[in-house]
XYZ file of C-alpha atoms in Angstrom:
737
model
C 26.762 47.932 -13.237
C 28.428 49.697 -10.529
C 30.961 51.818 -12.777
C 27.818 52.923 -14.772
C 26.225 54.119 -11.525
C 29.203 56.318 -10.861
C 29.098 57.778 -14.235
C 25.505 59.103 -13.562
C 27.015 62.045 -11.950
C 29.056 62.944 -14.717
C 26.603 61.748 -17.585
C 24.055 65.028 -15.970
C 27.751 67.395 -16.443
C 28.511 66.195 -19.854
C 24.627 66.254 -21.062
C 24.324 70.107 -19.456
C 27.187 71.006 -20.995
C 26.322 69.183 -24.261
C 22.668 71.519 -23.850
C 23.947 74.710 -23.026
C 27.069 74.949 -25.729
C 26.252 72.857 -28.724
C 25.057 74.545 -31.653
C 21.427 73.538 -32.617
C 18.321 74.173 -33.926
C 15.737 75.650 -32.049
C 14.507 73.364 -29.402
C 10.856 71.808 -29.411
C 11.237 70.464 -25.846
C 11.699 71.666 -22.190
C 14.137 74.001 -20.625
C 14.816 71.040 -18.081
C 15.526 68.596 -20.506
C 19.007 67.635 -21.737
C 19.579 65.599 -24.462
C 23.370 63.902 -25.794
C 22.111 63.434 -29.586
C 19.502 64.224 -31.729
C 18.776 60.101 -31.014
C 17.010 61.593 -27.699
C 15.540 64.762 -29.000
C 11.911 62.311 -30.119
C 11.831 61.045 -26.728
C 12.207 64.792 -25.274
C 9.192 66.524 -27.027
C 6.924 63.571 -26.251
C 7.658 63.825 -22.843
C 6.877 67.554 -22.995
C 4.066 67.639 -24.734
C 2.768 65.170 -22.360
C 3.515 66.052 -18.792
C 3.770 70.159 -20.342
C 3.626 71.966 -16.918
C 3.242 68.872 -14.718
C 7.129 68.259 -15.444
C 9.102 69.568 -12.600
C 12.523 67.262 -12.437
C 15.253 68.075 -14.348
C 15.287 65.132 -17.281
C 18.612 64.078 -18.348
C 18.054 61.875 -21.799
C 21.314 59.634 -23.334
C 20.948 57.084 -26.076
C 23.159 54.641 -26.913
C 27.396 55.657 -26.537
C 26.654 59.581 -26.928
C 27.073 59.739 -23.418
C 30.152 58.167 -22.668
C 27.986 54.798 -21.763
C 28.989 50.841 -22.338
C 25.476 49.769 -23.283
C 26.711 47.126 -25.088
C 25.574 44.412 -22.472
C 22.134 45.919 -22.843
C 19.141 44.253 -24.681
C 17.631 46.921 -27.151
C 15.268 47.866 -25.248
C 17.086 47.564 -22.648
C 17.605 51.166 -20.149
C 18.456 52.855 -16.998
C 16.338 55.439 -15.089
C 17.176 56.409 -12.345
C 16.494 59.360 -9.746
C 20.009 61.240 -8.969
C 19.386 64.167 -6.194
C 16.473 66.752 -8.275
C 17.271 65.215 -11.354
C 15.790 61.809 -13.682
C 18.802 60.352 -15.385
C 17.424 58.081 -18.768
C 20.109 56.006 -20.670
C 19.496 53.949 -23.236
C 20.988 51.257 -25.720
C 18.802 52.405 -28.601
C 15.235 55.195 -28.938
C 13.276 51.662 -28.035
C 14.236 51.351 -24.886
C 14.539 55.402 -24.165
C 10.896 55.367 -25.138
C 9.958 52.459 -22.370
C 12.070 54.455 -20.103
C 9.861 58.383 -20.788
C 6.456 56.483 -20.931
C 7.051 54.931 -16.899
C 8.582 58.084 -15.778
C 5.998 60.272 -17.497
C 3.155 57.860 -16.468
C 4.332 57.886 -12.736
C 4.112 61.661 -12.993
C 0.809 61.681 -14.237
C -0.680 58.906 -11.432
C 0.995 60.541 -8.803
C 3.101 57.456 -8.297
C 6.455 58.070 -6.559
C 9.614 58.855 -8.753
C 12.496 57.683 -6.965
C 13.405 55.190 -9.824
C 16.596 52.707 -9.809
C 15.518 50.914 -12.223
C 18.158 49.039 -14.750
C 16.310 46.910 -16.950
C 17.501 44.086 -19.194
C 20.768 44.323 -18.745
C 22.872 40.776 -19.191
C 20.746 38.102 -19.232
C 16.995 37.858 -18.271
C 17.824 35.414 -15.145
C 21.702 35.994 -13.688
C 22.174 32.723 -12.067
C 19.681 29.284 -12.551
C 20.366 26.122 -10.662
C 18.218 23.075 -11.587
C 17.967 21.021 -7.907
C 20.768 22.936 -6.473
C 23.615 22.760 -9.311
C 24.099 24.688 -12.122
C 22.906 24.595 -15.657
C 25.702 24.716 -16.994
C 26.412 21.155 -15.986
C 23.349 19.861 -18.018
C 23.281 17.486 -20.816
C 19.981 17.764 -23.037
C 19.507 14.157 -23.850
C 16.757 12.670 -26.078
C 15.823 9.471 -28.410
C 16.884 9.187 -31.722
C 13.650 8.393 -34.814
C 11.713 6.339 -33.533
C 11.031 4.328 -37.166
C 6.825 3.212 -36.098
C 5.879 7.175 -35.500
C 4.969 9.723 -37.726
C 7.983 11.162 -39.124
C 6.280 14.353 -37.696
C 6.520 13.299 -34.106
C 10.433 12.714 -34.244
C 10.851 16.393 -36.191
C 8.802 17.657 -32.725
C 11.253 15.341 -31.019
C 14.351 17.270 -32.332
C 12.715 21.026 -32.309
C 11.954 20.252 -28.433
C 15.434 19.148 -27.896
C 16.696 22.478 -29.888
C 14.812 24.489 -28.382
C 15.329 23.328 -24.652
C 19.009 24.001 -25.475
C 18.765 27.332 -27.339
C 15.791 28.786 -25.143
C 18.493 28.243 -22.285
C 20.825 29.935 -23.198
C 18.957 32.821 -24.257
C 17.611 33.359 -20.322
C 20.818 32.663 -18.776
C 23.912 32.303 -21.343
C 24.283 28.206 -20.557
C 25.428 26.569 -23.720
C 24.253 23.519 -22.923
C 25.163 20.506 -24.801
C 23.305 18.529 -26.886
C 23.103 14.077 -27.002
C 20.810 11.946 -28.841
C 20.501 8.735 -28.460
C 21.898 6.920 -25.245
C 24.565 8.880 -23.199
C 25.590 8.169 -19.503
C 25.272 11.821 -18.890
C 25.281 12.849 -15.652
C 23.292 15.310 -14.907
C 20.890 15.628 -17.513
C 18.106 17.346 -19.001
C 16.103 13.935 -20.450
C 13.296 13.793 -22.875
C 11.344 10.568 -22.839
C 8.322 9.452 -24.679
C 5.730 8.219 -22.795
C 2.462 6.607 -24.456
C 0.517 7.421 -20.656
C 0.312 10.651 -22.135
C -1.083 10.128 -25.137
C -0.719 12.315 -28.335
C -0.034 15.912 -26.331
C 0.855 15.553 -22.866
C 3.711 15.576 -21.014
C 4.861 15.612 -17.110
C 8.372 16.427 -16.330
C 10.304 15.430 -13.067
C 13.284 15.122 -11.519
C 15.881 11.478 -11.049
C 18.413 12.501 -9.020
C 19.752 15.508 -9.848
C 18.333 14.714 -13.755
C 15.325 16.709 -15.037
C 13.100 14.432 -16.872
C 10.778 15.667 -19.468
C 8.128 12.967 -20.824
C 5.703 13.373 -23.408
C 3.215 12.110 -25.535
C 3.808 10.286 -29.124
C 3.658 13.737 -31.157
C 4.677 16.664 -29.669
C 4.004 15.919 -25.757
C 7.779 16.654 -25.423
C 8.291 19.770 -27.376
C 4.897 20.918 -24.834
C 6.181 19.673 -22.028
C 9.672 22.117 -22.950
C 7.461 25.164 -23.430
C 5.294 24.718 -20.339
C 8.277 23.739 -17.910
C 10.336 26.881 -18.792
C 6.771 29.075 -18.336
C 5.849 27.104 -15.001
C 9.430 27.395 -13.742
C 11.776 30.189 -15.126
C 8.487 32.532 -15.039
C 8.508 32.988 -19.512
C 4.977 33.836 -19.929
C 3.695 32.738 -22.482
C 6.222 30.817 -24.391
C 3.252 28.043 -25.810
C 0.882 30.473 -27.036
C 1.101 34.344 -27.579
C 3.641 37.407 -27.086
C 6.813 36.036 -25.418
C 7.667 37.395 -22.435
C 10.738 35.930 -19.709
C 10.533 38.091 -16.797
C 14.246 38.974 -15.708
C 15.491 37.600 -12.107
C 18.945 37.649 -9.974
C 18.553 33.634 -9.085
C 16.106 31.120 -10.186
C 16.118 27.736 -8.606
C 14.174 24.701 -10.081
C 13.862 22.626 -6.766
C 14.277 18.873 -6.497
C 10.399 18.295 -5.433
C 8.933 20.401 -9.002
C 6.635 18.611 -10.801
C 3.796 19.130 -13.002
C 1.495 16.584 -16.091
C -1.080 18.317 -18.406
C -2.840 16.854 -21.012
C -4.538 19.244 -23.500
C -8.122 18.342 -22.868
C -8.940 18.483 -27.244
C -7.004 16.540 -29.113
C -7.146 19.164 -31.912
C -7.730 22.527 -31.247
C -7.385 25.931 -33.624
C -7.629 29.326 -32.614
C -8.010 31.222 -35.944
C -7.269 34.591 -36.190
C -6.404 36.550 -39.309
C -4.722 39.902 -37.277
C -2.363 42.505 -37.906
C 0.939 40.586 -37.451
C 0.784 37.480 -35.289
C 2.043 36.464 -31.935
C 5.634 36.940 -31.139
C 7.303 34.096 -29.753
C 10.329 32.326 -28.660
C 8.944 28.901 -30.330
C 10.576 26.999 -33.176
C 7.305 25.559 -33.845
C 3.835 27.433 -34.237
C 1.533 26.649 -31.115
C -1.670 26.934 -33.611
C -3.157 24.785 -34.117
C -2.054 21.593 -33.041
C -3.084 17.939 -33.804
C -2.704 15.851 -36.923
C -6.593 16.219 -37.485
C -9.210 18.944 -38.499
C -12.329 19.965 -38.608
C -14.614 18.802 -41.857
C -14.191 21.223 -44.973
C -16.968 20.877 -47.648
C -16.574 17.694 -50.099
C -18.114 19.550 -52.933
C -15.581 18.583 -55.288
C -15.710 14.545 -54.286
C -19.594 14.671 -53.745
C -20.259 16.442 -57.562
C -21.175 19.183 -56.860
C -20.551 23.114 -56.502
C -20.825 24.998 -53.523
C -24.250 26.581 -53.495
C -26.110 23.625 -54.982
C -27.975 22.682 -52.542
C -27.479 19.078 -50.969
C -27.051 16.094 -53.062
C -29.863 13.026 -52.346
C -28.627 10.924 -49.793
C -30.688 7.911 -51.184
C -29.916 8.230 -54.732
C -28.088 4.600 -55.971
C -26.376 5.997 -59.511
C -24.952 9.011 -57.086
C -23.846 7.146 -54.283
C -21.429 5.145 -56.232
C -20.316 8.053 -58.396
C -19.117 9.248 -55.748
C -17.564 6.361 -54.185
C -15.317 5.921 -57.613
C -14.170 9.424 -56.680
C -13.760 9.036 -53.315
C -11.359 5.330 -54.870
C -9.771 7.985 -57.114
C -8.922 10.313 -54.948
C -7.097 7.948 -51.839
C -5.352 5.796 -55.171
C -4.008 9.294 -55.901
C -3.046 10.328 -52.862
C -1.253 7.090 -52.279
C 0.761 7.513 -55.742
C 2.307 11.422 -54.706
C 3.858 8.887 -52.358
C 1.618 9.709 -48.931
C 1.421 7.605 -46.121
C -2.120 6.557 -44.891
C -1.574 7.307 -40.972
C 1.169 9.205 -41.761
C 0.692 12.580 -43.862
C -3.032 11.357 -45.090
C -5.847 10.807 -42.734
C -9.260 12.102 -43.111
C -11.603 12.214 -46.760
C -14.045 15.403 -46.294
C -17.146 14.101 -47.882
C -18.756 17.031 -45.485
C -22.204 18.792 -47.279
C -22.159 21.737 -49.058
C -22.694 25.153 -47.409
C -25.847 25.220 -48.370
C -29.267 24.465 -46.057
C -31.522 23.482 -48.984
C -31.638 19.194 -48.648
C -32.821 17.156 -50.780
C -37.020 16.256 -50.330
C -37.664 13.276 -53.033
C -39.768 10.662 -51.179
C -36.633 8.506 -50.199
C -34.662 10.775 -48.739
C -38.152 12.027 -46.297
C -39.249 8.173 -45.266
C -35.021 8.134 -44.107
C -35.555 11.859 -42.257
C -39.131 10.676 -40.834
C -37.154 6.924 -39.835
C -34.357 8.663 -37.971
C -36.574 10.799 -36.151
C -37.076 13.878 -38.425
C -33.695 15.628 -38.582
C -31.736 15.880 -41.958
C -28.901 14.415 -40.242
C -30.300 10.950 -40.959
C -29.791 10.486 -44.527
C -25.969 11.876 -44.145
C -25.137 9.959 -41.612
C -26.192 6.330 -43.191
C -24.574 8.093 -46.359
C -21.650 8.059 -44.881
C -21.729 4.559 -42.655
C -22.270 2.706 -45.950
C -19.517 4.589 -47.784
C -17.107 3.824 -45.807
C -18.480 0.233 -45.396
C -17.884 -0.099 -49.072
C -14.212 1.395 -49.423
C -13.139 -1.104 -46.621
C -14.152 -3.360 -48.320
C -11.736 -2.505 -51.082
C -8.895 -1.982 -49.012
C -8.026 -3.327 -45.495
C -5.476 -0.064 -45.285
C -8.442 1.908 -45.900
C -9.720 1.209 -42.408
C -7.097 3.743 -41.157
C -8.664 6.744 -43.102
C -11.880 8.813 -41.338
C -14.439 10.240 -43.368
C -15.393 13.905 -42.111
C -19.085 15.705 -42.267
C -20.996 18.052 -40.400
C -23.749 18.609 -38.294
C -24.469 22.119 -40.304
C -26.700 24.153 -41.777
C -29.728 22.066 -39.900
C -28.273 19.436 -39.701
C -27.578 19.665 -35.790
C -30.102 17.978 -34.879
C -28.907 14.493 -34.105
C -30.109 11.156 -35.727
C -30.701 7.847 -34.343
C -28.191 6.143 -35.942
C -24.767 6.487 -34.488
C -21.573 7.930 -36.964
C -19.527 4.476 -37.427
C -15.851 5.181 -35.678
C -14.194 6.254 -39.600
C -17.336 9.436 -39.491
C -15.971 12.322 -37.697
C -18.799 14.607 -37.025
C -18.038 18.571 -37.788
C -20.790 20.011 -35.218
C -21.241 23.779 -35.869
C -22.123 26.794 -33.567
C -23.270 29.100 -36.719
C -26.074 30.813 -35.456
C -25.965 30.238 -32.018
C -25.997 32.764 -29.505
C -22.739 34.680 -28.933
C -24.144 36.969 -25.895
C -24.809 34.143 -23.749
C -23.099 30.397 -22.712
C -22.960 27.481 -25.411
C -24.737 24.825 -22.711
C -27.723 26.684 -22.338
C -30.002 28.216 -19.885
C -29.351 32.043 -20.319
C -30.940 32.635 -23.299
C -33.767 35.147 -22.598
C -34.848 35.253 -26.506
C -35.455 32.334 -29.532
C -34.769 33.038 -32.984
C -34.991 31.418 -36.145
C -31.895 29.129 -37.819
C -31.013 28.585 -41.596
C -32.310 25.793 -42.817
C -34.454 24.519 -39.346
C -36.675 27.066 -39.479
C -37.043 30.581 -39.996
C -39.632 30.575 -37.215
C -37.956 32.161 -33.679
C -38.197 28.596 -31.790
C -34.582 27.824 -31.294
C -31.336 29.096 -28.895
C -28.707 28.145 -26.959
C -30.910 25.494 -24.981
C -31.108 23.487 -28.360
C -27.339 23.756 -29.627
C -25.788 22.564 -26.142
C -28.541 20.038 -26.143
C -27.514 19.158 -29.611
C -24.028 18.320 -28.891
C -24.470 16.852 -26.147
C -26.551 14.213 -27.972
C -24.229 14.014 -31.044
C -20.767 13.025 -28.367
C -23.125 10.605 -26.248
C -23.588 8.760 -29.809
C -19.817 9.318 -30.598
C -16.463 9.828 -29.339
C -15.396 11.784 -32.790
C -17.329 14.830 -32.595
C -15.533 18.334 -33.890
C -16.912 21.516 -32.762
C -16.823 24.450 -35.224
C -17.175 27.847 -32.912
C -18.150 31.222 -34.678
C -17.658 34.670 -33.284
C -17.441 36.287 -35.614
C -17.000 40.049 -34.166
C -14.569 41.042 -37.318
C -16.605 44.218 -38.498
C -15.447 47.567 -36.932
C -18.335 47.271 -34.330
C -16.681 44.094 -32.512
C -18.476 42.498 -29.339
C -16.908 41.329 -26.398
C -17.089 37.154 -24.994
C -14.873 37.452 -22.672
C -17.883 36.392 -20.263
C -18.423 33.161 -21.853
C -15.272 32.243 -23.320
C -14.792 30.475 -19.897
C -18.176 28.261 -19.738
C -17.931 27.593 -23.015
C -14.338 26.082 -23.302
C -15.655 24.124 -19.865
C -18.731 22.935 -22.033
C -16.546 21.736 -24.178
C -14.277 19.228 -21.940
C -17.105 18.003 -20.217
C -19.412 16.738 -23.481
C -16.078 15.933 -24.599
C -15.699 16.487 -27.979
C -12.650 15.529 -29.594
C -11.025 18.993 -31.427
C -12.374 22.367 -32.161
C -12.010 25.070 -34.506
C -12.873 28.780 -33.207
C -13.153 31.003 -36.363
C -13.062 33.259 -34.176
C -11.410 35.954 -36.613
C -9.456 39.023 -36.154
C -9.288 42.016 -38.405
C -6.706 43.408 -35.241
C -9.086 45.797 -34.384
C -10.827 44.876 -31.587
C -9.418 42.623 -28.539
C -9.212 39.027 -29.965
C -5.595 38.388 -29.193
C -6.720 38.256 -25.611
C -9.109 36.090 -26.206
C -7.233 32.655 -28.086
C -4.472 33.322 -25.444
C -7.390 32.866 -23.184
C -8.927 29.923 -25.312
C -5.063 28.552 -25.066
C -4.441 28.343 -21.470
C -7.754 26.826 -20.496
C -7.150 24.082 -23.230
C -4.273 22.981 -20.275
C -6.349 23.799 -17.625
C -10.042 23.363 -17.616
C -10.153 23.078 -14.481
C -8.846 26.915 -13.800
C -11.516 28.557 -11.228
C -13.503 31.870 -12.577
C -10.932 33.805 -10.414
C -8.193 32.300 -11.573
C -9.611 33.094 -15.328
C -10.622 36.792 -14.331
C -6.752 36.939 -13.143
C -5.622 35.775 -16.262
C -7.554 37.924 -17.914
C -6.520 41.152 -16.365
C -2.849 40.119 -16.568
C -3.141 39.943 -20.176
C -5.047 43.453 -20.726
C -2.144 45.151 -18.745
C 0.597 42.900 -20.526
C -0.765 43.662 -23.927
C -2.488 47.593 -23.610
C -0.027 48.582 -20.319
C -0.449 50.494 -17.182
C -4.338 51.887 -18.503
C -5.624 48.459 -18.656
C -8.118 48.902 -15.528
C -9.747 52.265 -17.906
C -9.979 49.307 -20.894
C -12.033 47.068 -17.861
C -13.851 49.590 -17.318
C -15.005 50.269 -21.180
C -15.194 46.332 -21.351
C -18.220 46.714 -18.647
C -19.875 49.058 -20.386
C -19.316 47.150 -23.470
C -20.894 43.965 -21.756
C -24.141 46.108 -20.737
C -24.872 47.416 -23.722
C -24.673 43.769 -25.328
C -27.126 41.817 -22.531
C -29.342 45.175 -22.558
C -29.656 43.555 -25.590
C -30.378 39.978 -25.365
C -29.439 37.143 -27.228
C -28.395 37.684 -31.215
C -26.743 35.176 -33.123
C -22.863 35.051 -33.985
C -22.406 37.320 -36.772
C -23.249 39.969 -34.553
C -23.557 42.944 -36.980
C -24.714 40.475 -39.082
C -27.939 39.909 -36.872
C -31.245 40.700 -38.438
C -32.880 44.086 -37.854
C -33.872 45.260 -34.589
C -31.661 42.153 -33.010
C -28.684 43.962 -32.868
C -25.463 42.665 -30.490
C -26.376 45.873 -28.108
C -28.776 48.229 -27.380
C -27.392 51.388 -29.120
C -29.231 53.625 -26.738
C -27.573 52.845 -23.409
C -23.909 52.469 -25.761
C -24.855 55.858 -26.928
C -25.697 57.112 -23.756
C -21.820 55.752 -22.773
C -20.240 57.112 -25.831
C -18.246 60.147 -23.662
C -17.563 58.001 -21.203
C -16.276 55.041 -23.145
C -14.147 57.218 -25.238
C -12.703 59.095 -22.332
C -11.370 55.748 -20.492
C -10.166 54.386 -23.787
C -8.051 57.540 -24.450
C -7.001 57.533 -21.271
C -5.761 53.851 -21.659
C -4.112 54.638 -24.626
C -2.250 58.063 -22.759
C -0.631 55.458 -20.281
C 0.379 52.806 -23.063
C 4.001 52.017 -21.739
C 5.738 51.026 -25.389
C 4.905 51.755 -28.649
C 3.680 48.524 -28.786
C 0.837 48.891 -26.421
C 0.324 52.400 -28.437
C -0.817 50.738 -31.522
C -2.470 47.449 -29.730
C -4.687 50.543 -27.600
C -4.785 52.711 -31.220
C -6.650 49.462 -32.550
C -8.761 48.901 -29.766
C -9.982 52.938 -29.778
C -12.052 52.203 -33.583
C -14.386 49.596 -32.555
C -15.612 51.873 -30.105
C -15.194 55.469 -31.844
C -16.996 53.910 -35.215
C -19.657 51.756 -33.042
C -20.456 55.569 -30.746
C -20.729 56.999 -33.991
C -23.096 54.971 -35.361
C -24.728 54.870 -32.182
C -25.617 58.865 -31.872
C -25.235 60.066 -35.426
C -29.316 59.736 -36.006
C -30.080 61.155 -32.971
C -27.971 64.258 -33.266
C -28.499 64.477 -37.264
C -32.931 64.561 -35.919
C -32.266 66.832 -33.465
C -29.743 69.476 -35.840
C -27.205 69.188 -32.947
C -24.545 70.685 -34.924
C -21.797 70.934 -31.867
C -22.721 67.174 -31.035
C -22.682 66.175 -34.936
C -19.080 68.521 -35.070
C -17.876 66.103 -32.240
C -19.076 63.014 -34.018
C -17.174 64.009 -37.114
C -14.245 64.630 -35.532
C -14.572 61.316 -34.024
C -15.186 59.555 -36.123
C -12.130 60.761 -38.494
C -9.789 59.903 -35.665
C -11.118 56.477 -36.241
C -10.253 56.741 -39.932
C -6.909 57.484 -39.302
C -5.822 55.211 -36.654
C -7.252 52.327 -39.090
C -5.118 54.038 -42.031
C -1.822 54.279 -39.898
C -2.528 50.035 -38.541
C -2.784 49.569 -42.102
C 0.144 51.641 -43.525
C 1.718 49.787 -41.007
C 1.712 45.961 -42.719
C 1.708 46.967 -45.498
C -2.397 46.958 -46.078
C -2.231 50.573 -48.013
C -3.915 48.712 -50.846
C -7.252 48.488 -49.112
C -7.251 52.385 -48.654
C -8.774 54.307 -51.104
C -9.975 58.282 -51.843
C -13.812 57.811 -50.401
C -13.346 54.529 -48.721
C -11.357 51.697 -46.826
C -11.977 47.916 -46.936
C -11.567 45.907 -42.895
C -11.786 42.446 -43.747
C -14.798 40.393 -41.838
C -13.900 37.465 -42.302
C -11.257 35.526 -44.657
C -13.881 35.566 -47.639
C -15.518 39.419 -47.077
C -15.182 42.666 -46.679
C -16.784 45.301 -45.386
C -16.659 48.648 -46.814
C -16.925 52.035 -44.718
C -16.362 55.771 -46.130
C -13.893 57.947 -45.220
C -16.873 60.383 -43.947
C -19.147 60.074 -41.001
C -21.620 61.699 -43.458
C -20.964 59.661 -46.401
C -21.304 56.475 -44.075
C -24.431 57.192 -42.417
C -26.735 57.693 -45.278
C -24.845 55.261 -47.958
C -24.584 52.658 -45.432
C -26.281 52.538 -41.593
C -29.408 54.759 -42.902
C -31.535 51.621 -43.453
C -30.730 50.386 -39.662
C -32.112 54.309 -39.195
C -35.701 53.106 -37.580
C -33.522 50.850 -34.878
C -31.205 53.580 -33.859
C -31.575 56.157 -31.747
C -33.043 59.062 -32.903
C -34.570 62.580 -32.240
C -38.010 63.567 -31.396
C -38.790 64.126 -35.483
C -37.190 62.890 -38.194
C -35.421 64.798 -40.161
C -35.319 63.986 -43.881
C -32.790 62.519 -45.437
C -29.988 65.274 -47.043
C -30.687 65.868 -50.820
C -27.780 64.829 -51.495
C -28.704 61.314 -50.562
C -31.961 60.772 -50.952
C -31.785 60.776 -55.296
C -29.045 57.697 -54.456
C -31.835 55.934 -52.127
C -34.171 56.446 -54.808
C -32.318 54.716 -57.507
């Protein structure tokens, strides 16, 4: 590094000479900038466009070894950013690092910060020296136990992953190549992985025994969790467990001999379901999502002998019961014949209801409903309990299986009969209010619930009460959380995530599935990472949660994250003014929209200013991409809220501005789609936006087409001018048809 610093003056002279005497086409960047090669010219052009007259320094940009620098010890995003006299020197291994460096410099100038830089970024290993209890990490051996035949094969695989990943990640962090021993070893000092039944399936603890570091873990993936969480807590390796991994640079880290931690996730199973343009970048060998061996119920159409939208079976029909019984037995036997082992890779039989609220209303079913407190769950649970009893009578080995059903679509209220231990109930929050906490107490409206009543008599007070009653009755309750803000009109649940996951923990639910899908245009990536941290630490305070949220926003979007926070305040206030609406958000009944559209329209110009400012301040191309996607929902939603008022007022200037903003949103969607190979969803007139994994929202590429072909049905509920102008003739004819 000293040799590199000594070459700065030579670099400046060399770049000046190259810039002045090299035969080049006409330059498209400032005369104040000198570059070492064509690879650096894009950065020079960008910097010129960004700063304009604000560029006062001489700037010298070198990429690779074109100016005589040896950048071989740098990572691909590594760079040097240094003030040398009146000049700024940027030397980068690749154009990626050069791009990050020029953005860092430009942001400092833009924000009025100091520019006396002396930064060397990602040269060599991230941690220059690492010791455990004062001993150099290179002295340690990783020791892990041999496979345990009493455990599932996946549990043994997790242990192998844990040992191998610890070895790999330590080498990546500091360059030390640790020996790896499976089985008994007298190596000293060592990092020893152990199993512990006390830690359940997923929990872990780490501590020192003398000079040796011990990582104990639960029987499933406990040691793997212990490895990742140890590196997160002690080496400051952010989001290694889940999210975009980032290891901070450090000259020296010592993990002290009194370092110790024990953690247990509060759920046995969790799946944070996303469908983003790209997955999180992780340094993990194995995926962090989902974890746990038992999942939520899925519709048991085939075994029930019905079709998806055919209505529920009769739960008191003897012939139907034994027909399903025969199919269940065949299903179990066929899985065993295929080589699956109950309790190892074959756990459950799904007999969950079809996706329909129409329950049987025969005399016998209605009698059971009445006996069970007037709820549809009564016949279901009695039927499930009986099925378990009769299947168990066939073979004792079947007692290790579980049988899954729903509390969903009209069966959310619990019955009087408790499910037996082998019956696991998935409680679905479809229809709950997404603007307020699940436990209840905050909802100010009531709404109808499909399958129970179309009258407005339910809200989250009901959902929270029902869930608590289920968990008081059974230890085997899963929760299927709905947060379907997947259309171009996104909503935020930052204010509810914290309490909702704490409430699930307080109720004692066994696990949860979060259907919070993402089409990559919003902020779900932050939501997922917040939820994952809460799974491990439900004791997190609200202040800690908010600090984590802001940190993740900065990591995701860059220095302009404070502008994004201001925008979220606008969005949250728009939602609060709207009151209550169900989890489908944009699919709420007319007049029960997910936000106060007049308030959102009033703040549209400010929202544009805030998010576009955040986009300008993005620190690298990844953050540029994420900020650009984030603007899409805002531009689209603002045009939706503001269009008809501008049209009614014949405000041509405003309509022109809205057209420009809408076109910008369309261009950014197309850019994002092309980047990930989703161009097939784009046609000459329309774009298909994923709403869920089975549905799409079609948006038109023209604002006028979108307004009159799609939004016109909402016109009476959106801000209007003093006099409503008639629909344009070219759309009126289609509307008549």
